[in-house]
Amino acid sequence: MAIEIPLSSPSEEWGITIATYLFMGALAGGAYLTGYISKVWSEHDPKQNNFHRVTTQFGFLIGLIGTLLSGLLIISHLGAPLRAILFPITFSNITWTTIGAWVFGLFGSLISIQLIWNVFGQDYSSTSVSKKVRWMTTQLKLTSLLDRVSTATRPSRKYQLAIGAVGALFALAAMGYTGMAIASIDTVPLWDRTLIPILFVASGISIGIGIVLSFTVAVTELDQTPLHAYGALNSIAIISQIGVITWLWLRISDVPGGRESIELLTTDYQLLFFGGVLGVGLLVPLFGYVGLVAVAKRNIFDRVTSIHIRYGYITLFGFVVVGGLALRITMILAGVHEPLVLA
């Protein structure tokens, strides 16, 4: 007679710290990707140049901050800072942790140099973002050095876009890695090796658009065309997430470990999952974008002031970011190992 021995929940080892680490990695990739898209867009839409410059600089800046924070979180989790810093070099086995360390290390380098090219040097883009960054580096007495580095290393626009495209590939890899980091544990049905990376990439794109555009909308003049375009892109990412979550739910509903995860999602974590992930993070922003576009198309802006539209977009983009964090916390907490079967 076969005996099933239930195993401990992976959340006992992979708690909120790891969920936040996965979130920061996705935020970094999504923010950079948003900034790069805006940089490419600015080459073809000079009328919206200030909006795109601000979005690009926010994207690169937030991407760099997210990369640094994700590194600090994983170092704190490993518990040995020096060993963790040297981990990609000294560790001989190839694991998803070492792959992730290399991806984020190279990704951070690519973001850094592009941020320097956009904020420093003789031909830097002067925006409210660059002014704040330059003020901070001036306090640290680094502005002059960074100006020289930017001027000496900045290539032509063509090559900047090419290097940016390489960075975009690393951004996708970083977001995909945050999924594979948990999906590589194949004894947890909820952490499906195929679907979780796809889900986390789509979510990372949403998070990146959400956080970058929240800041852009807050400091620039309200401009409908790019806002609606980013809202549409975010809507596509949201619909993709809903589809993947549905597929994942059906896929694990009849397997050991999967049934227990669904039970947790519908009982202990129902508020976090249905309220935070599906409600705040996906459905409210999706229908909210449709509503804001409908307002614009019907030309009733005279009856709804621009400040309401601005706050509406900031709120919806903010909801997406909160939902992305809730998604990762939910995935960690609701993960259940398949029981160990002894014949």
PDB file of C-alpha atoms in Angstrom, residues 2-307:
ATOM      1  CA  ALA A   2       1.369   3.359  -0.996  1.00  0.00           C
ATOM      2  CA  ILE A   3       1.775   5.909   1.776  1.00  0.00           C
ATOM      3  CA  GLU A   4       1.631   9.653   1.087  1.00  0.00           C
ATOM      4  CA  ILE A   5       3.781  11.817   3.323  1.00  0.00           C
ATOM      5  CA  PRO A   6       2.919  15.546   3.128  1.00  0.00           C
ATOM      6  CA  LEU A   7       5.940  17.832   2.830  1.00  0.00           C
ATOM      7  CA  SER A   8       6.430  21.247   4.405  1.00  0.00           C
ATOM      8  CA  SER A   9       5.265  24.355   2.583  1.00  0.00           C
ATOM      9  CA  PRO A  10       8.027  26.047   0.556  1.00  0.00           C
ATOM     10  CA  SER A  11       6.867  29.370   1.995  1.00  0.00           C
ATOM     11  CA  GLU A  12       8.598  28.356   5.244  1.00  0.00           C
ATOM     12  CA  GLU A  13      11.915  28.972   3.465  1.00  0.00           C
ATOM     13  CA  TRP A  14      10.769  31.294   0.651  1.00  0.00           C
ATOM     14  CA  GLY A  15       8.880  34.002   2.473  1.00  0.00           C
ATOM     15  CA  ILE A  16       8.070  37.653   1.862  1.00  0.00           C
ATOM     16  CA  THR A  17      11.741  38.517   1.277  1.00  0.00           C
ATOM     17  CA  ILE A  18      11.947  36.232  -1.758  1.00  0.00           C
ATOM     18  CA  ALA A  19       8.564  37.450  -3.035  1.00  0.00           C
ATOM     19  CA  THR A  20       9.834  41.034  -2.814  1.00  0.00           C
ATOM     20  CA  TYR A  21      13.082  40.015  -4.540  1.00  0.00           C
ATOM     21  CA  LEU A  22      11.098  38.507  -7.419  1.00  0.00           C
ATOM     22  CA  PHE A  23       8.970  41.653  -7.551  1.00  0.00           C
ATOM     23  CA  MET A  24      11.998  43.973  -7.680  1.00  0.00           C
ATOM     24  CA  GLY A  25      13.536  41.907 -10.461  1.00  0.00           C
ATOM     25  CA  ALA A  26      10.344  42.133 -12.498  1.00  0.00           C
ATOM     26  CA  LEU A  27      10.025  45.844 -11.739  1.00  0.00           C
ATOM     27  CA  ALA A  28      13.589  46.450 -12.940  1.00  0.00           C
ATOM     28  CA  GLY A  29      13.030  44.600 -16.209  1.00  0.00           C
ATOM     29  CA  GLY A  30       9.638  46.138 -16.877  1.00  0.00           C
ATOM     30  CA  ALA A  31      10.764  49.683 -16.028  1.00  0.00           C
ATOM     31  CA  TYR A  32      13.796  49.458 -18.305  1.00  0.00           C
ATOM     32  CA  LEU A  33      11.695  48.012 -21.130  1.00  0.00           C
ATOM     33  CA  THR A  34       9.207  50.876 -20.770  1.00  0.00           C
ATOM     34  CA  GLY A  35      12.053  53.398 -20.902  1.00  0.00           C
ATOM     35  CA  TYR A  36      13.569  51.786 -23.976  1.00  0.00           C
ATOM     36  CA  ILE A  37      10.232  51.644 -25.809  1.00  0.00           C
ATOM     37  CA  SER A  38       9.789  55.341 -25.088  1.00  0.00           C
ATOM     38  CA  LYS A  39      13.298  56.094 -26.378  1.00  0.00           C
ATOM     39  CA  VAL A  40      12.579  54.291 -29.652  1.00  0.00           C
ATOM     40  CA  TRP A  41       9.206  56.026 -29.860  1.00  0.00           C
ATOM     41  CA  SER A  42      10.812  59.451 -29.421  1.00  0.00           C
ATOM     42  CA  GLU A  43      12.840  58.884 -32.585  1.00  0.00           C
ATOM     43  CA  HIS A  44       9.595  58.723 -34.584  1.00  0.00           C
ATOM     44  CA  ASP A  45       7.429  61.155 -32.619  1.00  0.00           C
ATOM     45  CA  PRO A  46       9.315  64.409 -31.941  1.00  0.00           C
ATOM     46  CA  LYS A  47       6.090  66.233 -30.987  1.00  0.00           C
ATOM     47  CA  GLN A  48       5.890  64.216 -27.741  1.00  0.00           C
ATOM     48  CA  ASN A  49       9.614  64.474 -27.108  1.00  0.00           C
ATOM     49  CA  ASN A  50       9.476  65.805 -23.553  1.00  0.00           C
ATOM     50  CA  PHE A  51       7.032  63.087 -22.489  1.00  0.00           C
ATOM     51  CA  HIS A  52       9.254  60.405 -24.022  1.00  0.00           C
ATOM     52  CA  ARG A  53      12.491  61.829 -22.589  1.00  0.00           C
ATOM     53  CA  VAL A  54      11.005  61.884 -19.091  1.00  0.00           C
ATOM     54  CA  THR A  55       9.614  58.350 -19.496  1.00  0.00           C
ATOM     55  CA  THR A  56      12.969  57.083 -20.787  1.00  0.00           C
ATOM     56  CA  GLN A  57      14.913  58.605 -17.899  1.00  0.00           C
ATOM     57  CA  PHE A  58      12.425  57.380 -15.298  1.00  0.00           C
ATOM     58  CA  GLY A  59      12.506  53.918 -16.884  1.00  0.00           C
ATOM     59  CA  PHE A  60      16.287  53.656 -16.751  1.00  0.00           C
ATOM     60  CA  LEU A  61      16.509  55.179 -13.268  1.00  0.00           C
ATOM     61  CA  ILE A  62      13.798  52.966 -11.747  1.00  0.00           C
ATOM     62  CA  GLY A  63      15.234  49.956 -13.576  1.00  0.00           C
ATOM     63  CA  LEU A  64      18.635  50.574 -12.015  1.00  0.00           C
ATOM     64  CA  ILE A  65      17.146  51.087  -8.543  1.00  0.00           C
ATOM     65  CA  GLY A  66      15.115  47.878  -8.893  1.00  0.00           C
ATOM     66  CA  THR A  67      18.207  45.927  -9.942  1.00  0.00           C
ATOM     67  CA  LEU A  68      20.195  47.209  -6.956  1.00  0.00           C
ATOM     68  CA  LEU A  69      17.380  46.482  -4.499  1.00  0.00           C
ATOM     69  CA  SER A  70      16.880  42.961  -5.850  1.00  0.00           C
ATOM     70  CA  GLY A  71      20.598  42.356  -5.328  1.00  0.00           C
ATOM     71  CA  LEU A  72      20.457  43.618  -1.754  1.00  0.00           C
ATOM     72  CA  LEU A  73      17.432  41.441  -1.002  1.00  0.00           C
ATOM     73  CA  ILE A  74      19.016  38.236  -2.274  1.00  0.00           C
ATOM     74  CA  ILE A  75      22.254  39.043  -0.425  1.00  0.00           C
ATOM     75  CA  SER A  76      20.343  39.555   2.823  1.00  0.00           C
ATOM     76  CA  HIS A  77      18.487  36.280   2.257  1.00  0.00           C
ATOM     77  CA  LEU A  78      21.694  34.289   1.680  1.00  0.00           C
ATOM     78  CA  GLY A  79      23.054  35.573   4.983  1.00  0.00           C
ATOM     79  CA  ALA A  80      26.740  35.823   3.967  1.00  0.00           C
ATOM     80  CA  PRO A  81      27.243  39.170   2.161  1.00  0.00           C
ATOM     81  CA  LEU A  82      30.803  38.644   0.854  1.00  0.00           C
ATOM     82  CA  ARG A  83      30.088  35.109  -0.270  1.00  0.00           C
ATOM     83  CA  ALA A  84      26.863  36.257  -1.899  1.00  0.00           C
ATOM     84  CA  ILE A  85      28.599  39.091  -3.790  1.00  0.00           C
ATOM     85  CA  LEU A  86      31.228  36.671  -5.151  1.00  0.00           C
ATOM     86  CA  PHE A  87      28.603  33.984  -5.740  1.00  0.00           C
ATOM     87  CA  PRO A  88      28.514  34.221  -9.574  1.00  0.00           C
ATOM     88  CA  ILE A  89      32.313  33.823  -9.722  1.00  0.00           C
ATOM     89  CA  THR A  90      33.113  31.361  -6.938  1.00  0.00           C
ATOM     90  CA  PHE A  91      30.184  28.963  -7.283  1.00  0.00           C
ATOM     91  CA  SER A  92      31.116  26.163  -9.669  1.00  0.00           C
ATOM     92  CA  ASN A  93      27.666  24.654 -10.343  1.00  0.00           C
ATOM     93  CA  ILE A  94      25.313  26.296 -12.824  1.00  0.00           C
ATOM     94  CA  THR A  95      21.983  26.927 -11.100  1.00  0.00           C
ATOM     95  CA  TRP A  96      19.155  29.385 -11.636  1.00  0.00           C
ATOM     96  CA  THR A  97      20.581  31.427  -8.774  1.00  0.00           C
ATOM     97  CA  THR A  98      23.956  31.813 -10.507  1.00  0.00           C
ATOM     98  CA  ILE A  99      22.270  32.490 -13.835  1.00  0.00           C
ATOM     99  CA  GLY A 100      20.138  35.157 -12.186  1.00  0.00           C
ATOM    100  CA  ALA A 101      23.171  36.756 -10.545  1.00  0.00           C
ATOM    101  CA  TRP A 102      24.927  37.057 -13.902  1.00  0.00           C
ATOM    102  CA  VAL A 103      21.803  38.302 -15.681  1.00  0.00           C
ATOM    103  CA  PHE A 104      21.157  41.031 -13.123  1.00  0.00           C
ATOM    104  CA  GLY A 105      24.836  41.979 -12.954  1.00  0.00           C
ATOM    105  CA  LEU A 106      25.128  42.486 -16.715  1.00  0.00           C
ATOM    106  CA  PHE A 107      21.665  44.038 -16.909  1.00  0.00           C
ATOM    107  CA  GLY A 108      22.560  46.561 -14.215  1.00  0.00           C
ATOM    108  CA  SER A 109      25.709  47.526 -16.129  1.00  0.00           C
ATOM    109  CA  LEU A 110      23.744  48.112 -19.329  1.00  0.00           C
ATOM    110  CA  ILE A 111      21.173  50.245 -17.515  1.00  0.00           C
ATOM    111  CA  SER A 112      23.884  52.283 -15.777  1.00  0.00           C
ATOM    112  CA  ILE A 113      25.716  53.305 -18.930  1.00  0.00           C
ATOM    113  CA  GLN A 114      22.484  54.217 -20.730  1.00  0.00           C
ATOM    114  CA  LEU A 115      21.321  56.297 -17.778  1.00  0.00           C
ATOM    115  CA  ILE A 116      24.666  58.100 -17.836  1.00  0.00           C
ATOM    116  CA  TRP A 117      24.305  58.798 -21.582  1.00  0.00           C
ATOM    117  CA  ASN A 118      20.818  60.237 -21.061  1.00  0.00           C
ATOM    118  CA  VAL A 119      21.450  62.328 -17.947  1.00  0.00           C
ATOM    119  CA  PHE A 120      25.081  63.441 -18.225  1.00  0.00           C
ATOM    120  CA  GLY A 121      27.476  64.816 -20.829  1.00  0.00           C
ATOM    121  CA  GLN A 122      27.436  67.760 -23.217  1.00  0.00           C
ATOM    122  CA  ASP A 123      24.249  66.728 -25.019  1.00  0.00           C
ATOM    123  CA  TYR A 124      22.229  65.259 -22.165  1.00  0.00           C
ATOM    124  CA  SER A 125      18.429  65.506 -22.199  1.00  0.00           C
ATOM    125  CA  SER A 126      17.413  68.268 -19.804  1.00  0.00           C
ATOM    126  CA  THR A 127      14.213  67.262 -17.973  1.00  0.00           C
ATOM    127  CA  SER A 128      12.890  67.416 -14.439  1.00  0.00           C
ATOM    128  CA  VAL A 129      14.302  63.904 -13.942  1.00  0.00           C
ATOM    129  CA  SER A 130      17.822  64.689 -15.141  1.00  0.00           C
ATOM    130  CA  LYS A 131      17.891  67.851 -13.032  1.00  0.00           C
ATOM    131  CA  LYS A 132      17.084  65.877  -9.878  1.00  0.00           C
ATOM    132  CA  VAL A 133      19.631  63.180 -10.682  1.00  0.00           C
ATOM    133  CA  ARG A 134      22.323  65.746 -11.458  1.00  0.00           C
ATOM    134  CA  TRP A 135      21.520  67.591  -8.212  1.00  0.00           C
ATOM    135  CA  MET A 136      22.055  64.366  -6.242  1.00  0.00           C
ATOM    136  CA  THR A 137      25.315  63.530  -8.000  1.00  0.00           C
ATOM    137  CA  THR A 138      26.470  67.121  -7.452  1.00  0.00           C
ATOM    138  CA  GLN A 139      26.030  66.632  -3.711  1.00  0.00           C
ATOM    139  CA  LEU A 140      28.273  63.581  -4.042  1.00  0.00           C
ATOM    140  CA  LYS A 141      30.746  65.529  -6.227  1.00  0.00           C
ATOM    141  CA  LEU A 142      30.308  63.051  -9.090  1.00  0.00           C
ATOM    142  CA  THR A 143      28.622  65.167 -11.760  1.00  0.00           C
ATOM    143  CA  SER A 144      31.824  66.365 -13.420  1.00  0.00           C
ATOM    144  CA  LEU A 145      33.217  62.835 -13.609  1.00  0.00           C
ATOM    145  CA  LEU A 146      29.972  61.410 -15.001  1.00  0.00           C
ATOM    146  CA  ASP A 147      29.768  64.223 -17.569  1.00  0.00           C
ATOM    147  CA  ARG A 148      33.234  63.309 -18.824  1.00  0.00           C
ATOM    148  CA  VAL A 149      32.414  59.592 -18.906  1.00  0.00           C
ATOM    149  CA  SER A 150      29.199  60.266 -20.857  1.00  0.00           C
ATOM    150  CA  THR A 151      30.849  62.572 -23.381  1.00  0.00           C
ATOM    151  CA  ALA A 152      33.751  60.182 -23.921  1.00  0.00           C
ATOM    152  CA  THR A 153      31.681  57.003 -24.312  1.00  0.00           C
ATOM    153  CA  ARG A 154      28.337  58.079 -25.805  1.00  0.00           C
ATOM    154  CA  PRO A 155      27.913  56.536 -29.284  1.00  0.00           C
ATOM    155  CA  SER A 156      25.623  57.729 -32.059  1.00  0.00           C
ATOM    156  CA  ARG A 157      21.852  57.395 -31.656  1.00  0.00           C
ATOM    157  CA  LYS A 158      21.865  54.351 -33.925  1.00  0.00           C
ATOM    158  CA  TYR A 159      24.302  52.491 -31.679  1.00  0.00           C
ATOM    159  CA  GLN A 160      22.562  53.690 -28.524  1.00  0.00           C
ATOM    160  CA  LEU A 161      19.354  52.080 -29.770  1.00  0.00           C
ATOM    161  CA  ALA A 162      21.259  48.899 -30.670  1.00  0.00           C
ATOM    162  CA  ILE A 163      22.796  48.690 -27.197  1.00  0.00           C
ATOM    163  CA  GLY A 164      19.375  49.476 -25.760  1.00  0.00           C
ATOM    164  CA  ALA A 165      17.932  46.531 -27.695  1.00  0.00           C
ATOM    165  CA  VAL A 166      20.502  44.242 -26.047  1.00  0.00           C
ATOM    166  CA  GLY A 167      19.369  45.692 -22.728  1.00  0.00           C
ATOM    167  CA  ALA A 168      15.754  44.913 -23.678  1.00  0.00           C
ATOM    168  CA  LEU A 169      16.704  41.263 -24.179  1.00  0.00           C
ATOM    169  CA  PHE A 170      18.320  41.253 -20.735  1.00  0.00           C
ATOM    170  CA  ALA A 171      15.156  42.875 -19.340  1.00  0.00           C
ATOM    171  CA  LEU A 172      13.050  40.025 -20.720  1.00  0.00           C
ATOM    172  CA  ALA A 173      15.590  37.532 -19.390  1.00  0.00           C
ATOM    173  CA  ALA A 174      15.483  39.156 -15.946  1.00  0.00           C
ATOM    174  CA  MET A 175      11.682  38.988 -15.819  1.00  0.00           C
ATOM    175  CA  GLY A 176      11.703  35.409 -17.099  1.00  0.00           C
ATOM    176  CA  TYR A 177      14.344  34.470 -14.543  1.00  0.00           C
ATOM    177  CA  THR A 178      12.125  35.656 -11.684  1.00  0.00           C
ATOM    178  CA  GLY A 179       9.650  33.015 -12.840  1.00  0.00           C
ATOM    179  CA  MET A 180      12.208  30.264 -13.391  1.00  0.00           C
ATOM    180  CA  ALA A 181      13.706  30.916  -9.946  1.00  0.00           C
ATOM    181  CA  ILE A 182      10.652  29.249  -8.406  1.00  0.00           C
ATOM    182  CA  ALA A 183       9.454  27.175 -11.383  1.00  0.00           C
ATOM    183  CA  SER A 184      12.721  25.211 -11.279  1.00  0.00           C
ATOM    184  CA  ILE A 185      11.340  23.518  -8.136  1.00  0.00           C
ATOM    185  CA  ASP A 186       9.229  20.972  -9.984  1.00  0.00           C
ATOM    186  CA  THR A 187       7.628  19.418  -6.884  1.00  0.00           C
ATOM    187  CA  VAL A 188       5.288  22.422  -6.474  1.00  0.00           C
ATOM    188  CA  PRO A 189       2.492  22.188  -9.085  1.00  0.00           C
ATOM    189  CA  LEU A 190       1.498  25.859  -8.616  1.00  0.00           C
ATOM    190  CA  TRP A 191       4.994  26.860  -9.729  1.00  0.00           C
ATOM    191  CA  ASP A 192       4.508  25.433 -13.195  1.00  0.00           C
ATOM    192  CA  ARG A 193       7.734  25.440 -15.215  1.00  0.00           C
ATOM    193  CA  THR A 194       5.992  26.569 -18.406  1.00  0.00           C
ATOM    194  CA  LEU A 195       3.347  29.001 -17.207  1.00  0.00           C
ATOM    195  CA  ILE A 196       4.958  30.825 -14.261  1.00  0.00           C
ATOM    196  CA  PRO A 197       7.781  32.397 -16.349  1.00  0.00           C
ATOM    197  CA  ILE A 198       5.215  33.576 -18.918  1.00  0.00           C
ATOM    198  CA  LEU A 199       3.014  34.956 -16.138  1.00  0.00           C
ATOM    199  CA  PHE A 200       5.910  36.780 -14.484  1.00  0.00           C
ATOM    200  CA  VAL A 201       7.091  38.317 -17.779  1.00  0.00           C
ATOM    201  CA  ALA A 202       3.600  39.631 -18.552  1.00  0.00           C
ATOM    202  CA  SER A 203       3.273  40.882 -14.980  1.00  0.00           C
ATOM    203  CA  GLY A 204       6.718  42.490 -15.118  1.00  0.00           C
ATOM    204  CA  ILE A 205       5.754  44.434 -18.234  1.00  0.00           C
ATOM    205  CA  SER A 206       2.606  45.659 -16.440  1.00  0.00           C
ATOM    206  CA  ILE A 207       4.551  46.620 -13.322  1.00  0.00           C
ATOM    207  CA  GLY A 208       7.168  48.485 -15.359  1.00  0.00           C
ATOM    208  CA  ILE A 209       4.622  50.462 -17.334  1.00  0.00           C
ATOM    209  CA  GLY A 210       2.667  51.144 -14.168  1.00  0.00           C
ATOM    210  CA  ILE A 211       5.459  52.530 -12.019  1.00  0.00           C
ATOM    211  CA  VAL A 212       7.252  54.488 -14.773  1.00  0.00           C
ATOM    212  CA  LEU A 213       4.100  56.081 -16.188  1.00  0.00           C
ATOM    213  CA  SER A 214       2.868  56.953 -12.677  1.00  0.00           C
ATOM    214  CA  PHE A 215       5.930  59.150 -12.235  1.00  0.00           C
ATOM    215  CA  THR A 216       5.814  60.500 -15.791  1.00  0.00           C
ATOM    216  CA  VAL A 217       2.154  61.505 -15.557  1.00  0.00           C
ATOM    217  CA  ALA A 218       2.830  63.170 -12.203  1.00  0.00           C
ATOM    218  CA  VAL A 219       5.536  65.522 -13.541  1.00  0.00           C
ATOM    219  CA  THR A 220       4.625  66.180 -17.191  1.00  0.00           C
ATOM    220  CA  GLU A 221       1.725  67.753 -19.036  1.00  0.00           C
ATOM    221  CA  LEU A 222      -1.175  65.403 -19.636  1.00  0.00           C
ATOM    222  CA  ASP A 223      -0.851  63.932 -23.130  1.00  0.00           C
ATOM    223  CA  GLN A 224      -3.541  61.561 -24.329  1.00  0.00           C
ATOM    224  CA  THR A 225      -1.807  59.838 -27.247  1.00  0.00           C
ATOM    225  CA  PRO A 226       1.124  58.135 -25.487  1.00  0.00           C
ATOM    226  CA  LEU A 227      -0.932  57.537 -22.332  1.00  0.00           C
ATOM    227  CA  HIS A 228      -3.617  55.662 -24.250  1.00  0.00           C
ATOM    228  CA  ALA A 229      -0.951  53.685 -26.104  1.00  0.00           C
ATOM    229  CA  TYR A 230       0.730  52.600 -22.859  1.00  0.00           C
ATOM    230  CA  GLY A 231      -2.679  51.882 -21.362  1.00  0.00           C
ATOM    231  CA  ALA A 232      -3.470  49.635 -24.341  1.00  0.00           C
ATOM    232  CA  LEU A 233      -0.113  47.842 -23.988  1.00  0.00           C
ATOM    233  CA  ASN A 234      -0.750  47.351 -20.292  1.00  0.00           C
ATOM    234  CA  SER A 235      -4.227  46.033 -21.061  1.00  0.00           C
ATOM    235  CA  ILE A 236      -2.721  43.407 -23.384  1.00  0.00           C
ATOM    236  CA  ALA A 237      -0.328  42.360 -20.607  1.00  0.00           C
ATOM    237  CA  ILE A 238      -3.215  42.211 -18.115  1.00  0.00           C
ATOM    238  CA  ILE A 239      -5.382  40.066 -20.412  1.00  0.00           C
ATOM    239  CA  SER A 240      -2.373  37.769 -20.910  1.00  0.00           C
ATOM    240  CA  GLN A 241      -2.019  37.384 -17.147  1.00  0.00           C
ATOM    241  CA  ILE A 242      -5.702  36.564 -16.719  1.00  0.00           C
ATOM    242  CA  GLY A 243      -5.416  33.923 -19.446  1.00  0.00           C
ATOM    243  CA  VAL A 244      -2.297  32.337 -17.923  1.00  0.00           C
ATOM    244  CA  ILE A 245      -3.771  32.330 -14.394  1.00  0.00           C
ATOM    245  CA  THR A 246      -6.915  30.624 -15.721  1.00  0.00           C
ATOM    246  CA  TRP A 247      -4.852  28.045 -17.593  1.00  0.00           C
ATOM    247  CA  LEU A 248      -2.692  27.418 -14.512  1.00  0.00           C
ATOM    248  CA  TRP A 249      -5.773  27.002 -12.314  1.00  0.00           C
ATOM    249  CA  LEU A 250      -7.268  24.375 -14.661  1.00  0.00           C
ATOM    250  CA  ARG A 251      -3.923  22.639 -15.067  1.00  0.00           C
ATOM    251  CA  ILE A 252      -3.277  22.024 -11.353  1.00  0.00           C
ATOM    252  CA  SER A 253      -6.847  21.561 -10.110  1.00  0.00           C
ATOM    253  CA  ASP A 254      -6.715  17.748 -10.248  1.00  0.00           C
ATOM    254  CA  VAL A 255      -3.128  17.024  -9.194  1.00  0.00           C
ATOM    255  CA  PRO A 256      -1.760  16.402  -5.668  1.00  0.00           C
ATOM    256  CA  GLY A 257      -0.279  19.610  -4.295  1.00  0.00           C
ATOM    257  CA  GLY A 258      -2.194  21.647  -6.864  1.00  0.00           C
ATOM    258  CA  ARG A 259      -5.516  20.956  -5.184  1.00  0.00           C
ATOM    259  CA  GLU A 260      -4.068  22.119  -1.873  1.00  0.00           C
ATOM    260  CA  SER A 261      -2.764  25.313  -3.481  1.00  0.00           C
ATOM    261  CA  ILE A 262      -6.203  26.098  -4.914  1.00  0.00           C
ATOM    262  CA  GLU A 263      -7.734  25.459  -1.494  1.00  0.00           C
ATOM    263  CA  LEU A 264      -5.315  27.973   0.038  1.00  0.00           C
ATOM    264  CA  LEU A 265      -6.143  30.514  -2.671  1.00  0.00           C
ATOM    265  CA  THR A 266      -9.865  30.158  -1.990  1.00  0.00           C
ATOM    266  CA  THR A 267      -9.613  30.151   1.822  1.00  0.00           C
ATOM    267  CA  ASP A 268      -6.578  31.503   3.694  1.00  0.00           C
ATOM    268  CA  TYR A 269      -5.391  33.803   0.883  1.00  0.00           C
ATOM    269  CA  GLN A 270      -8.682  34.588  -0.856  1.00  0.00           C
ATOM    270  CA  LEU A 271      -8.513  38.305  -0.005  1.00  0.00           C
ATOM    271  CA  LEU A 272      -4.943  38.565  -1.247  1.00  0.00           C
ATOM    272  CA  PHE A 273      -5.636  36.585  -4.414  1.00  0.00           C
ATOM    273  CA  PHE A 274      -9.145  37.642  -5.449  1.00  0.00           C
ATOM    274  CA  GLY A 275      -8.936  41.140  -4.003  1.00  0.00           C
ATOM    275  CA  GLY A 276      -5.267  42.048  -4.483  1.00  0.00           C
ATOM    276  CA  VAL A 277      -4.195  40.085  -7.569  1.00  0.00           C
ATOM    277  CA  LEU A 278      -7.365  39.730  -9.645  1.00  0.00           C
ATOM    278  CA  GLY A 279      -9.292  42.773  -8.433  1.00  0.00           C
ATOM    279  CA  VAL A 280      -6.831  45.576  -7.714  1.00  0.00           C
ATOM    280  CA  GLY A 281      -4.030  44.323  -9.958  1.00  0.00           C
ATOM    281  CA  LEU A 282      -5.904  43.181 -13.062  1.00  0.00           C
ATOM    282  CA  LEU A 283      -9.640  43.818 -13.435  1.00  0.00           C
ATOM    283  CA  VAL A 284      -9.881  47.347 -12.012  1.00  0.00           C
ATOM    284  CA  PRO A 285      -6.990  48.680 -14.169  1.00  0.00           C
ATOM    285  CA  LEU A 286      -8.294  46.857 -17.268  1.00  0.00           C
ATOM    286  CA  PHE A 287     -11.782  48.355 -17.067  1.00  0.00           C
ATOM    287  CA  GLY A 288     -10.337  51.649 -15.841  1.00  0.00           C
ATOM    288  CA  TYR A 289      -8.216  52.041 -18.976  1.00  0.00           C
ATOM    289  CA  VAL A 290     -11.266  51.347 -21.120  1.00  0.00           C
ATOM    290  CA  GLY A 291     -13.200  53.985 -19.209  1.00  0.00           C
ATOM    291  CA  LEU A 292     -10.509  56.641 -19.578  1.00  0.00           C
ATOM    292  CA  VAL A 293     -10.190  55.996 -23.316  1.00  0.00           C
ATOM    293  CA  ALA A 294     -13.976  56.202 -23.666  1.00  0.00           C
ATOM    294  CA  VAL A 295     -13.929  59.580 -21.929  1.00  0.00           C
ATOM    295  CA  ALA A 296     -11.303  60.831 -24.382  1.00  0.00           C
ATOM    296  CA  LYS A 297     -13.007  59.432 -27.483  1.00  0.00           C
ATOM    297  CA  ARG A 298     -16.322  61.063 -26.610  1.00  0.00           C
ATOM    298  CA  ASN A 299     -14.602  64.437 -26.214  1.00  0.00           C
ATOM    299  CA  ILE A 300     -16.030  65.095 -22.762  1.00  0.00           C
ATOM    300  CA  PHE A 301     -12.772  66.364 -21.279  1.00  0.00           C
ATOM    301  CA  ASP A 302     -14.495  69.714 -20.728  1.00  0.00           C
ATOM    302  CA  ARG A 303     -16.702  68.024 -18.170  1.00  0.00           C
ATOM    303  CA  VAL A 304     -13.851  66.071 -16.590  1.00  0.00           C
ATOM    304  CA  THR A 305     -10.852  68.190 -15.684  1.00  0.00           C
ATOM    305  CA  SER A 306      -7.350  67.138 -16.674  1.00  0.00           C
ATOM    306  CA  ILE A 307      -6.403  66.766 -13.021  1.00  0.00           C
TER     307      ILE A 307
END
